[in-house]
Structures are given as C-alpha cells and as structure tokens.
Short mmCIF file of C-alpha atoms and ligand atoms in Angstrom, two decimals:
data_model
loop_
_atom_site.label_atom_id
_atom_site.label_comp_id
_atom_site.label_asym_id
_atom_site.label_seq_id
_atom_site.Cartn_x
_atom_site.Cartn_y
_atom_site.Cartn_z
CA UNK A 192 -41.90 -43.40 80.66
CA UNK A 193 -39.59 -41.43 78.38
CA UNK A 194 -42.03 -41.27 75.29
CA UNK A 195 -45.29 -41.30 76.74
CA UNK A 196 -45.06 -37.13 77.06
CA UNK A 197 -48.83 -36.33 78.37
CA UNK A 198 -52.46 -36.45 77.72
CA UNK A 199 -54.01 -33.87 75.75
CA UNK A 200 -57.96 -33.28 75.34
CA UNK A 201 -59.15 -34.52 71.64
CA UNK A 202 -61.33 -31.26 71.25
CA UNK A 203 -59.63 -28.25 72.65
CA UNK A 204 -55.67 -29.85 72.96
CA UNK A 205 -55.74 -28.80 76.44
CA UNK A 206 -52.89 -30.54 78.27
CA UNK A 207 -53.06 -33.25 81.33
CA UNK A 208 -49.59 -34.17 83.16
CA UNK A 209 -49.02 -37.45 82.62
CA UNK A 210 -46.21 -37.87 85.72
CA UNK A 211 -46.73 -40.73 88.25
CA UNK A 212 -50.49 -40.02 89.75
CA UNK A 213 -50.65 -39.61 93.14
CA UNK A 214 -51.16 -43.25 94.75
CA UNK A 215 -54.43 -44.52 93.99
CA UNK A 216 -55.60 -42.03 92.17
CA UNK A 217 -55.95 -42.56 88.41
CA UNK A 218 -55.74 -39.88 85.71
CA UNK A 219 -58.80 -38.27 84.56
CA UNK A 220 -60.82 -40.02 81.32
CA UNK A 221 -62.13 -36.68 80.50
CA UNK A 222 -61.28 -32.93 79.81
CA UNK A 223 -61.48 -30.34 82.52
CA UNK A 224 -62.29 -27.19 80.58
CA UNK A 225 -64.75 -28.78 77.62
CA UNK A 226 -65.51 -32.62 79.01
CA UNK A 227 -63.08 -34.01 75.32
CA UNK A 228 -61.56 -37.67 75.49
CA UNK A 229 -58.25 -37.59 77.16
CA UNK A 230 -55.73 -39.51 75.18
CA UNK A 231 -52.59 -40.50 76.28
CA UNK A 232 -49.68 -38.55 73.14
CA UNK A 233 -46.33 -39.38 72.49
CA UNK A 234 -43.34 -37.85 71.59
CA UNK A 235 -43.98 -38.62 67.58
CA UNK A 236 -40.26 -37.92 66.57
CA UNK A 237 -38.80 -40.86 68.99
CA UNK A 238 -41.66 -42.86 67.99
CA UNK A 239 -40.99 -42.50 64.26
CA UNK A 240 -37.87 -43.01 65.04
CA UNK A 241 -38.94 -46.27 67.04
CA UNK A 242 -41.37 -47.46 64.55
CA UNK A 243 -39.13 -47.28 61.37
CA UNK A 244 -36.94 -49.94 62.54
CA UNK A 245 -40.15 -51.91 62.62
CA UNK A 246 -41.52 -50.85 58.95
CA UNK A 247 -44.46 -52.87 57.97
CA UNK A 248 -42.87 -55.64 56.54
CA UNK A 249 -40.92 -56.37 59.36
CA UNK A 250 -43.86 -56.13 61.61
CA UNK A 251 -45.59 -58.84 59.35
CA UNK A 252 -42.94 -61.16 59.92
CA UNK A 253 -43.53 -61.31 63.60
CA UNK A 254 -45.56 -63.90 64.73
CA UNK A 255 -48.77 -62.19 65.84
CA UNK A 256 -50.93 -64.68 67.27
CA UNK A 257 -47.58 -65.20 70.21
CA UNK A 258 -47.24 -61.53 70.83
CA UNK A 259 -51.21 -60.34 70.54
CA UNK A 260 -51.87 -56.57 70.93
CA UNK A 261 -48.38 -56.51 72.57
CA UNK A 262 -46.61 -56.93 69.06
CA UNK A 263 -47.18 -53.34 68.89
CA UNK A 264 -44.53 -52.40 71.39
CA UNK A 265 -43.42 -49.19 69.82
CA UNK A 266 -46.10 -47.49 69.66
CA UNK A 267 -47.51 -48.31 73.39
CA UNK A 268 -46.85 -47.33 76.95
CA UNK A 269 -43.33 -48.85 77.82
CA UNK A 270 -44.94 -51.42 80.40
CA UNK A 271 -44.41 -55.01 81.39
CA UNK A 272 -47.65 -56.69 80.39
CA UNK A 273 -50.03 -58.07 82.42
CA UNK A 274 -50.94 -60.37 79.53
CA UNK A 275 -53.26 -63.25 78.69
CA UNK A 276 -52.81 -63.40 75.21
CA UNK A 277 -55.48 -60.43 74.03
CA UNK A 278 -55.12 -59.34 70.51
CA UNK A 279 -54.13 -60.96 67.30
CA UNK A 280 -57.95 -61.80 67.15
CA UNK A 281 -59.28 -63.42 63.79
CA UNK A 282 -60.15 -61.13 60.22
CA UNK A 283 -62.64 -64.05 58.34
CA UNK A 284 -63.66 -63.69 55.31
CA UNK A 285 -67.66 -64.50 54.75
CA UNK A 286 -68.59 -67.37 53.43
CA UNK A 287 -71.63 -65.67 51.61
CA UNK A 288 -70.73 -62.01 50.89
CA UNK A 289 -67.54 -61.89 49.15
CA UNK A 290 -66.51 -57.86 50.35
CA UNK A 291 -67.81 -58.96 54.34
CA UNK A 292 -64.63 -59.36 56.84
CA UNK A 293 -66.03 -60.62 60.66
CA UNK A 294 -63.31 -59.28 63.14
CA UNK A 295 -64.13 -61.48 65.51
CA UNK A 296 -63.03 -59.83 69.33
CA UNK A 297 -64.79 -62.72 70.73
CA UNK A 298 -61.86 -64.97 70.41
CA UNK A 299 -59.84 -62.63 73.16
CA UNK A 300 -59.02 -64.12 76.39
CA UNK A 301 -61.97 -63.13 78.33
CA UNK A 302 -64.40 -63.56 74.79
CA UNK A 303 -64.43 -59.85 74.55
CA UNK A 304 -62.38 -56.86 73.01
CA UNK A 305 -62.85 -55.42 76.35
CA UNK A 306 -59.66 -57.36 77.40
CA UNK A 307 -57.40 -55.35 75.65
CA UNK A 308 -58.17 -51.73 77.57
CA UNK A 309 -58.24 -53.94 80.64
CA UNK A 310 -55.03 -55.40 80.01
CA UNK A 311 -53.19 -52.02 79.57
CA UNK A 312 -54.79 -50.48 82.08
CA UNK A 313 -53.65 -52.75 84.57
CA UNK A 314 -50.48 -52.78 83.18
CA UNK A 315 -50.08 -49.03 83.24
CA UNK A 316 -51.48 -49.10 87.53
CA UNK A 317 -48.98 -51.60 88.20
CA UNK A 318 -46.05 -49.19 86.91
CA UNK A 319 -47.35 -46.74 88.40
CA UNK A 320 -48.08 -47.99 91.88
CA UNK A 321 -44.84 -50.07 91.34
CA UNK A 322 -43.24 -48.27 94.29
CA UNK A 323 -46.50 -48.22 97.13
CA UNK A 324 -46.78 -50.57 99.83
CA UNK A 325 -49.42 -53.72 98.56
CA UNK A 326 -51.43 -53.73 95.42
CA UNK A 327 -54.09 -51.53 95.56
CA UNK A 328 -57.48 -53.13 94.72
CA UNK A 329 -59.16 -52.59 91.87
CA UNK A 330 -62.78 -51.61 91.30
CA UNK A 331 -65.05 -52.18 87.86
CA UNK A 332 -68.43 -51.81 86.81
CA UNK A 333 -67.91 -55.48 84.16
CA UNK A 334 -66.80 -58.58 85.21
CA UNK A 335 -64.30 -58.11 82.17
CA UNK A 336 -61.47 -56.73 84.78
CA UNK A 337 -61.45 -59.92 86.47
CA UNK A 338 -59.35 -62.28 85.18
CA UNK A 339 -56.68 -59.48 84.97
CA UNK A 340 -56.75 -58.60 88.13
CA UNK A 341 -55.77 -62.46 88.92
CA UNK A 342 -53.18 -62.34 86.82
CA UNK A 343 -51.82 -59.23 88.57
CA UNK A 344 -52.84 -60.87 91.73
CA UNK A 345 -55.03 -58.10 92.83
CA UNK A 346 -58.14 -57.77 94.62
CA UNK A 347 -60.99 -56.66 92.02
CA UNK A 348 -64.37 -55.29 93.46
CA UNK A 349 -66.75 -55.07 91.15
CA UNK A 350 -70.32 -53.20 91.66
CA UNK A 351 -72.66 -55.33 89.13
CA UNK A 352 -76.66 -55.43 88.84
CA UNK A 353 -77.97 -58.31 90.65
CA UNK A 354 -79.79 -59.56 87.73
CA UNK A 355 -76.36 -60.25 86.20
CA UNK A 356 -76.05 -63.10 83.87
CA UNK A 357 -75.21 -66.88 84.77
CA UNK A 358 -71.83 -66.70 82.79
CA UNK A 359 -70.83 -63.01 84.72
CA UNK A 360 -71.44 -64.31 87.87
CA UNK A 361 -69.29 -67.54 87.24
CA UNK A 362 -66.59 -65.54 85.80
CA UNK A 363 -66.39 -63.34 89.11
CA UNK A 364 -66.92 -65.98 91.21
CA UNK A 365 -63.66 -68.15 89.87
CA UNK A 366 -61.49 -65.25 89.34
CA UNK A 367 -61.60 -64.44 92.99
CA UNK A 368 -63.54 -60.82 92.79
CA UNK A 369 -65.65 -59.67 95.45
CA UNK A 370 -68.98 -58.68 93.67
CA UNK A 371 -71.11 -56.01 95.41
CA UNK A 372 -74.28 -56.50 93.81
CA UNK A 373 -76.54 -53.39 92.98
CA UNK A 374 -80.73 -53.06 92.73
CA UNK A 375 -81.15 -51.55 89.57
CA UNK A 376 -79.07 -50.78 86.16
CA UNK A 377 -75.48 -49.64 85.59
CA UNK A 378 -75.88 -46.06 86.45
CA UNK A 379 -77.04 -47.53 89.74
CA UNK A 380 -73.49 -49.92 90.24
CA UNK A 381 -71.64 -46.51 88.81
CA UNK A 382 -73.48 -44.39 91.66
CA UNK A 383 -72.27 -47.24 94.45
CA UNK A 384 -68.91 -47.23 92.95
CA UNK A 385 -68.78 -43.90 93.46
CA UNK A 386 -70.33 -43.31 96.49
CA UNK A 387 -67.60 -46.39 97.92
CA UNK A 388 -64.44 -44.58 96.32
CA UNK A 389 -65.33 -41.55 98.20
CA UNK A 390 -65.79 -43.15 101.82
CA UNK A 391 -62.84 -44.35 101.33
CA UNK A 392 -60.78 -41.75 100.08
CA UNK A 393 -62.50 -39.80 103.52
CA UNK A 394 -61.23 -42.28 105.26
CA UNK A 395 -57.97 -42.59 103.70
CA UNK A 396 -56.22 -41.10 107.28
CA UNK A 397 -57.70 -43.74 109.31
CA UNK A 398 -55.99 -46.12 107.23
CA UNK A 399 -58.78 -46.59 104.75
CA UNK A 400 -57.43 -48.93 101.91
CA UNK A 401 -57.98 -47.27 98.53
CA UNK A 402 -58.75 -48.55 95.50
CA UNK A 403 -58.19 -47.97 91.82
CA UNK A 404 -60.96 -47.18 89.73
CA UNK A 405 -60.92 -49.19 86.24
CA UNK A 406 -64.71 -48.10 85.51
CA UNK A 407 -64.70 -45.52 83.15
CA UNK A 408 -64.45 -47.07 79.81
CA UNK A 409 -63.37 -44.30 77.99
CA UNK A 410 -59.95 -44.17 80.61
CA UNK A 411 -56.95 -43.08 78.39
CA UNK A 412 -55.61 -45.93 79.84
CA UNK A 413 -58.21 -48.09 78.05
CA UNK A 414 -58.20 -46.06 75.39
CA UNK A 415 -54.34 -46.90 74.60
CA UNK A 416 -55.50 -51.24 74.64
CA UNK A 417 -58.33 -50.43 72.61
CA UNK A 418 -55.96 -48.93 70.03
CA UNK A 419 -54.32 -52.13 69.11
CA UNK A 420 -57.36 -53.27 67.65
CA UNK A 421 -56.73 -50.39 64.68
CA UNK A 422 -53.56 -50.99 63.90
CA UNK A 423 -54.45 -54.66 63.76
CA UNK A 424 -57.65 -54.23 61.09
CA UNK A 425 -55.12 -51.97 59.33
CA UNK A 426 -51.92 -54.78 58.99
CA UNK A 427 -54.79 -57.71 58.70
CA UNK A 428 -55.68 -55.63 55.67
CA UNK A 429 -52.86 -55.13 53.86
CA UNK A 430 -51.89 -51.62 55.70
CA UNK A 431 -54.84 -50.71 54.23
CA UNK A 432 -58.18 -49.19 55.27
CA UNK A 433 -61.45 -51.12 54.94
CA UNK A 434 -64.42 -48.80 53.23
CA UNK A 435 -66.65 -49.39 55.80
CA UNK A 436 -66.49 -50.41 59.92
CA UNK A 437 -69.77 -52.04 61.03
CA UNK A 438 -69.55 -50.99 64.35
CA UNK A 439 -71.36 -52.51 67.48
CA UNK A 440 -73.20 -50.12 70.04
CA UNK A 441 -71.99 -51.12 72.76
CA UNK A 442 -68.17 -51.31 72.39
CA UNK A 443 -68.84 -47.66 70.78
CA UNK A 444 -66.44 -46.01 73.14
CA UNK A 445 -63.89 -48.05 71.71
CA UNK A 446 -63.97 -46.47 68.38
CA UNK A 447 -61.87 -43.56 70.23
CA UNK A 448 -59.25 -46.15 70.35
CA UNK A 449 -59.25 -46.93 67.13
CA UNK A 450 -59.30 -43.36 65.59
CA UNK A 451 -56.20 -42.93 67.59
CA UNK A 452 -54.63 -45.75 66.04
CA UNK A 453 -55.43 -44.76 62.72
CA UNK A 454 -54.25 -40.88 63.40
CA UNK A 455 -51.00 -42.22 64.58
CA UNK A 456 -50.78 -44.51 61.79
CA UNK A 457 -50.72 -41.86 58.97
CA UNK A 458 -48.23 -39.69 61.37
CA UNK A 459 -45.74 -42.82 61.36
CA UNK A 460 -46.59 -43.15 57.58
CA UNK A 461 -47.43 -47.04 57.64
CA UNK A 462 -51.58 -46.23 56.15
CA UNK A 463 -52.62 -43.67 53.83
CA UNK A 464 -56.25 -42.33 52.33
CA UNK A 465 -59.67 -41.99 53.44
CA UNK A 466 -60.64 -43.97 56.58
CA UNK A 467 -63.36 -45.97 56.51
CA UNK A 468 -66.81 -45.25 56.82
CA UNK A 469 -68.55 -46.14 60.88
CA UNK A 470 -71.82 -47.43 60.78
CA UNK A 471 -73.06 -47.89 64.05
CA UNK A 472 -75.64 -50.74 64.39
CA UNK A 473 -77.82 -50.15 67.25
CA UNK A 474 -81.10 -52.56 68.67
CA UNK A 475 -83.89 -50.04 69.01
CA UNK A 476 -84.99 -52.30 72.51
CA UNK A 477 -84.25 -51.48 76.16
CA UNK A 478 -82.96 -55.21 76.41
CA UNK A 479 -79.42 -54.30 75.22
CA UNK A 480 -79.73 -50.45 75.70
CA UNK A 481 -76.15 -48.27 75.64
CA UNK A 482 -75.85 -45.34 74.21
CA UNK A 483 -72.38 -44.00 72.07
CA UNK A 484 -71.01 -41.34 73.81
CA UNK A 485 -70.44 -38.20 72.32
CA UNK A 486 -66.84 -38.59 71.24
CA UNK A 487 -67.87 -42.03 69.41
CA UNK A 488 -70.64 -40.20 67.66
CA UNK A 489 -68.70 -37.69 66.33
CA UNK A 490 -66.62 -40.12 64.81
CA UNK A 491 -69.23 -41.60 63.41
CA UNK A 492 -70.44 -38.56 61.78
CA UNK A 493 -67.14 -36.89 60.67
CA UNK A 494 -66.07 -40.39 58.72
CA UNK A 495 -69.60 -40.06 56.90
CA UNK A 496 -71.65 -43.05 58.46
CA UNK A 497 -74.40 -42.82 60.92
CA UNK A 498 -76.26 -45.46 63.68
CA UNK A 499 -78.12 -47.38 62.08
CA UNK A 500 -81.18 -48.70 64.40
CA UNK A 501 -82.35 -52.05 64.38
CA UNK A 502 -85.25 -53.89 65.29
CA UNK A 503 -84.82 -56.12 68.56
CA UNK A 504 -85.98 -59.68 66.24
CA UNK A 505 -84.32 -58.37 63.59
CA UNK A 506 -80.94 -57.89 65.11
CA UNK A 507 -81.25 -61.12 67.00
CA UNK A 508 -82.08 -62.73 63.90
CA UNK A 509 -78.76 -62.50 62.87
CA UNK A 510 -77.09 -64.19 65.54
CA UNK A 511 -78.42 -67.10 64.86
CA UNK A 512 -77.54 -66.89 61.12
CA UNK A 513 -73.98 -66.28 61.45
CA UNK A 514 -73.93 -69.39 63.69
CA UNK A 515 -75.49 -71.30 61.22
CA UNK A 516 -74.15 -70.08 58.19
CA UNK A 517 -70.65 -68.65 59.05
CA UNK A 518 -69.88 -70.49 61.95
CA UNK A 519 -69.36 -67.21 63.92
CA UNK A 520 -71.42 -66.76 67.03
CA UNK A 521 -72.17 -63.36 67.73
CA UNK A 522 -73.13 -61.24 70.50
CA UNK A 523 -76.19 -59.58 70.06
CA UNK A 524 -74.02 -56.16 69.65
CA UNK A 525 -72.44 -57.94 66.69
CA UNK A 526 -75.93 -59.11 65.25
CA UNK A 527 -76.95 -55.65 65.36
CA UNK A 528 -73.90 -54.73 63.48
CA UNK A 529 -74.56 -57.70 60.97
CA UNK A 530 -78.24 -56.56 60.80
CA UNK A 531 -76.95 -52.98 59.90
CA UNK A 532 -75.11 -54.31 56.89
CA UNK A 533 -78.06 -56.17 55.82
CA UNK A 534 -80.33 -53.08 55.36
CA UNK A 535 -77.35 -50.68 54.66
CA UNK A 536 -76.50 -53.12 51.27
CA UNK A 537 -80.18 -52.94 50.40
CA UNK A 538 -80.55 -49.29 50.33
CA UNK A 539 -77.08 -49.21 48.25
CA UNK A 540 -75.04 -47.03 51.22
CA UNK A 541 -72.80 -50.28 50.79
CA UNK A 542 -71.51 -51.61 47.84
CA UNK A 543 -70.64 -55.41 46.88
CA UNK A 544 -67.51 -54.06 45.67
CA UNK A 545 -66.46 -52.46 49.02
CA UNK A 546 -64.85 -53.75 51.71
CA UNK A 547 -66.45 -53.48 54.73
CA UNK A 548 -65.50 -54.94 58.28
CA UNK A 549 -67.97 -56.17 60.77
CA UNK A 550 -66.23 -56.31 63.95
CA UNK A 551 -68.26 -58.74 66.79
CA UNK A 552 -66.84 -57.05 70.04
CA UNK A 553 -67.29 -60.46 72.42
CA UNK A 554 -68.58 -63.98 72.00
CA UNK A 555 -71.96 -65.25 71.91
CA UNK A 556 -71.85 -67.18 75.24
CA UNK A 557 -70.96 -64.37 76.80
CA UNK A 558 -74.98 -62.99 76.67
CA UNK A 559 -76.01 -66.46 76.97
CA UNK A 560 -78.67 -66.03 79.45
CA UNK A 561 -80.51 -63.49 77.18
CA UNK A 562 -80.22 -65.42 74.13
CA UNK A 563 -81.61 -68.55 75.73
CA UNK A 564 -84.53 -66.15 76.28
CA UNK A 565 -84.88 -64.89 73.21
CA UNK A 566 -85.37 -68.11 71.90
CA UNK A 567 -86.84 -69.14 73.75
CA UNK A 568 -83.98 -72.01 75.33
CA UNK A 569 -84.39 -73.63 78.42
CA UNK A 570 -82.31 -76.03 80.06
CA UNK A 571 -84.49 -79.35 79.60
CA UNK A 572 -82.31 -81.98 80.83
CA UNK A 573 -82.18 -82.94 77.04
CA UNK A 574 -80.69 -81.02 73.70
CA UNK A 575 -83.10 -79.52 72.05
CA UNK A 576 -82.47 -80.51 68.29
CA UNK A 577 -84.71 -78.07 66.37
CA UNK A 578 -85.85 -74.64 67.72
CA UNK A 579 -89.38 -73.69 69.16
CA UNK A 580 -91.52 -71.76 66.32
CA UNK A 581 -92.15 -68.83 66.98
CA UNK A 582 -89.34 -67.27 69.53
CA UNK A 583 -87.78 -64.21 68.70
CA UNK A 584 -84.69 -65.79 66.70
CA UNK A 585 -86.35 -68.97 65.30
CA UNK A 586 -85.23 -69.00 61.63
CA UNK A 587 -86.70 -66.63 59.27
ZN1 LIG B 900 -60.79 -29.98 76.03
#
C-alpha cells in the first residue's frame, strides 16, 4: 500500500509499522508507550499530489450518493471495497431553526455511521489476509459488523448481552452471525471476547482457527471509515467548517475520525479557519450509559465545547419532536445531541446566527425496543393513534 506509510500515536508521534500484520492478528488501536489513538498517516506529498487532480470542484461534480464514503479515494487506504453503499448520508436543513443542519448517519446501510469504520475495516483485513488460506472469521462486540461480514462472505462472531434488542437480534440472526450471548453489560461481552481470542490463539498449533478482532472501536482501521464522515460535513458545507458539531455520546470515539479528516484537510489545502466547536450531548441515565474516551474528550475540550448532560425525559423528549416536527427520527444519542442544542441556545453558548451541525449517528428503529419503553409502546394488536399521558416522551 504505497501511500499508506505507518501509524503514528496522536500524543507522543511514536511510530507503529504498518507492513502486512502477521495473519490474524490486527494492528494495535492504541499507543504502546503513552496509551494515544493510533492513526493510520500517509505520505502527504503523494497525497497532495493525488488530491490536486481532484480539487474541490472536481470532487463536487462526482456523483456522491453512487460512490458514498468511497468518493474519497485519494485520501484512503488503496483497497477494494467491501461496500454497501455507506456514506453520502443526508445534511437537512431544519425546518424550525434556520442555522440547525441534522446529519443524519441513520440513513447508512446498516442505519448507523458505524458502517463506515466497519466497512474499511473489513476492507483493509481482506487485503491483508488476501494471501492466507480461508477467510478468517471475524469477531465484534455490535451487531453493526454483520452485514459486512456477509458481504465479504465471512463468518462474524459476535459476543452481545443477552438482553439485546429485538431489532439486534434479527439483524444477527439474517446476516448469518453466530451470536454468543453474554450475562451482563459490554465490558462483560469484551471480557468473553477476550478471554475466546486467547484460547484460541493457545491453541493456534493444534489447528485452532483464529479470528480477527473488529471490537475495538477506536481501531485505526475504523478510525480511517469514520473519517469520511469529515470530509463529507466539510464538502456538504461548502468546504467550509460548521461553528458548532452537536455531537452524540455514544459515537464519541468517532470524533477521532473526524479530527483526522479535518487535519488532513487543511494539509491538502481544500478547508481553512477555526474548526468547529464539539458539544457533546450526553443522557445523565444508566439506560444509554457510554462514556467518551479520553482522546474524544480532549477534542472536545481543545475545540472549546464541553459535554453537555442531559436529563433522561428530557433527551428522549426530543426524539419524538424531531419525528414530529422534522420528520427525522432520532436515536436517543441524537436526541441527546438535539436536547444539548436546546439548552446550549438558551444560555447563548450558541448563536441563531451560527451554524451548527447536529449529527444523529443511527436511526431511530435501531433502539426501538427502548423507545417503545419509554413511551410507554406496546405491541397491542392495534395502532395506537395518540400516545399514553404520562410516559417518559409523551408530548411536552
Ligand atoms: Zn504515544
């Protein structure tokens, strides 16, 4: 991969080979000597080179909704795509605050931005395993990695809680994956991950079949999908930056991504000036609980935002206002977003002049289990046609 050159730690610059891994084995997601992000750099002169040929205007003139994320060939791992169309994803304009822009990642192939790390990653293992006997399996901690494993016509085992939602469990089931289901919460599915990868790699001389880990979402393979989402806000806009990113907790680790995108952006010379603002919204309930991780927070902090923490009915609140009034249908990540620019454009930290970006990282469907019970929602055998007074979300 002549221009990828290596990976280099975002705090301390501390270099990573990026030559073929040994089979199976991925790179690492983090630093060895301070625990940075690991991104994936590029040789900047060939890819300035690259890039001019594709100037901005040029770029514009390609149609993006055919190419998705991959429309940004020169500036990504040369790979063939394992594609299903991620990318290219909606910028809509409010209907009732004229500087509000919804990015709406719901409208990705598997109704969540998470497709786009998930589609380079695979991408990236199958070059790199290109030459090995079979197709490793792959193993994942969301049901995101699914469909892409499918369409690379891999095995996926994924480690999920057993409590998983309706709409998870049918996506697993018709992709094919074998679910191992887990008592307790992600750090429990991450602990049986874990514990299988290392049986296996044990076993690896008695002919143990290893698998490919695709659970860490801050993977500079990841990281490198998640990027297209920048440089797509950024050509949406004009080649301009937004003043402020509403940014949903828990698609925080893509905001590393992004960053990147924006970094190599200025180095090409297609965006100038001050990046936006991140405002993080966050629901203050253990329903939804995530936490950013620390290279997302100090994004966060260094652009001059800060997570902004919502109330659980607030947040929800909104989710059923953007469906009614915009048309959008959140996730609850999103609402909490959309709640954060409610109470960050009454205290006057955003301005009806700016423009600010709220960007709903998957669809509203997606956590339809939990928003049927927030409503509460059951399944009667007939449509409801007004909502019960007195759930969480009923109109305010
Ligand atoms: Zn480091």
């Amino acid at each position: 991969m002549p221009v990828v050159t290596h990976l280099e730690c975002s705090r301390c610059r501390h270099r990573v080979s990026m030559e073929a891994p040994p089979a199976a084995v991925m790179p690492p997601s983090f630093c060895p000597v301070d625990g940075g992000a690991l991104l994936v750099r590029y040789d900047m002169e060939v890819l300035r080179m690259r890039a001019r040929r594709e100037q901005s205007a040029e770029l514009s003139a390609r149609p993006g909704a055919s190419a998705g994320m991959w429309r940004y060939a020169e500036v990504l791992p040369e790979v063939t795509p394992v594609s299903l169309g991620e990318g290219w994803t909606p910028l809509l304009q409010s209907w009732r605050h004229p500087g509000l822009l919804i990015k709406d990642e719901g409208a990705n192939p598997t109704g969540t931005a998470e497709a786009r790390g998930m589609a380079m990653a695979i991408s990236l293992v199958a070059y790199f395993d290109g030459g090995m006997q079979g197709r490793p399996p792959l193993a994942a901690l969301s049901v995101g990695v699914a469909a892409y494993a499918a369409a690379a016509q891999r095995k996926a085992h994924l480690f999920l809680p057993r409590d998983l939602s309706p709409e998870s469990e049918l996506e697993a089931v018709f992709y094919g994956a074998e679910v191992h289901l887990v008592d307790g919460p992600a750090e429990q599915c991450r602990r049986r991950l874990e514990h299988e990868m290392s049986l296996r790699r044990a076993a690896k001389d008695a002919g143990e079949e290893l698998w490919i880990d695709l659970s860490a979402p801050q993977h500079p393979f990841r990281v490198e999908g998640d990027k297209t989402l920048g440089y797509e806000l950024v050509e949406q806009m004009g080649w301009t930056y937004p003043d402020a990113l509403l940014w949903p907790l828990g698609d925080a680790t893509s905001l590393v991504g992004v960053w990147k995108a924006f970094e190599e952006m200025e180095v090409l010379g297609w965006v100038a000036g001050r990046r936006p603002r991140v405002y993080v919204g966050e629901i203050a309930a253990d329903r939804f609980a995530a936490s950013p991780d620390s290279s997302s927070l100090e994004i966060v902090t260094a652009s001059g935002g800060r997570v902004v923490r919502q109330d659980e009915r607030a947040a929800l609140a909104k989710v059923l206002d953007f469906a009614r009034q915009e048309g959008v249908f959140l996730s609850p990540q999103g609402a909490a977003a959309a709640a954060a620019f409610e109470s960050l454009a009454g205290s006057g930290e955003v301005r009806p002049d700016e423009r600010i970006v709220l960007v709903n990282p998957s669809a509203g469907w997606k956590d339809g289990d939990a928003l049927r019970a927030a409503m509460p929602l059951r399944r009667l055998g007939r449509f409801p046609t007004s909502l019960p007074v007195g759930g969480i979300i009923t109109p305010i």
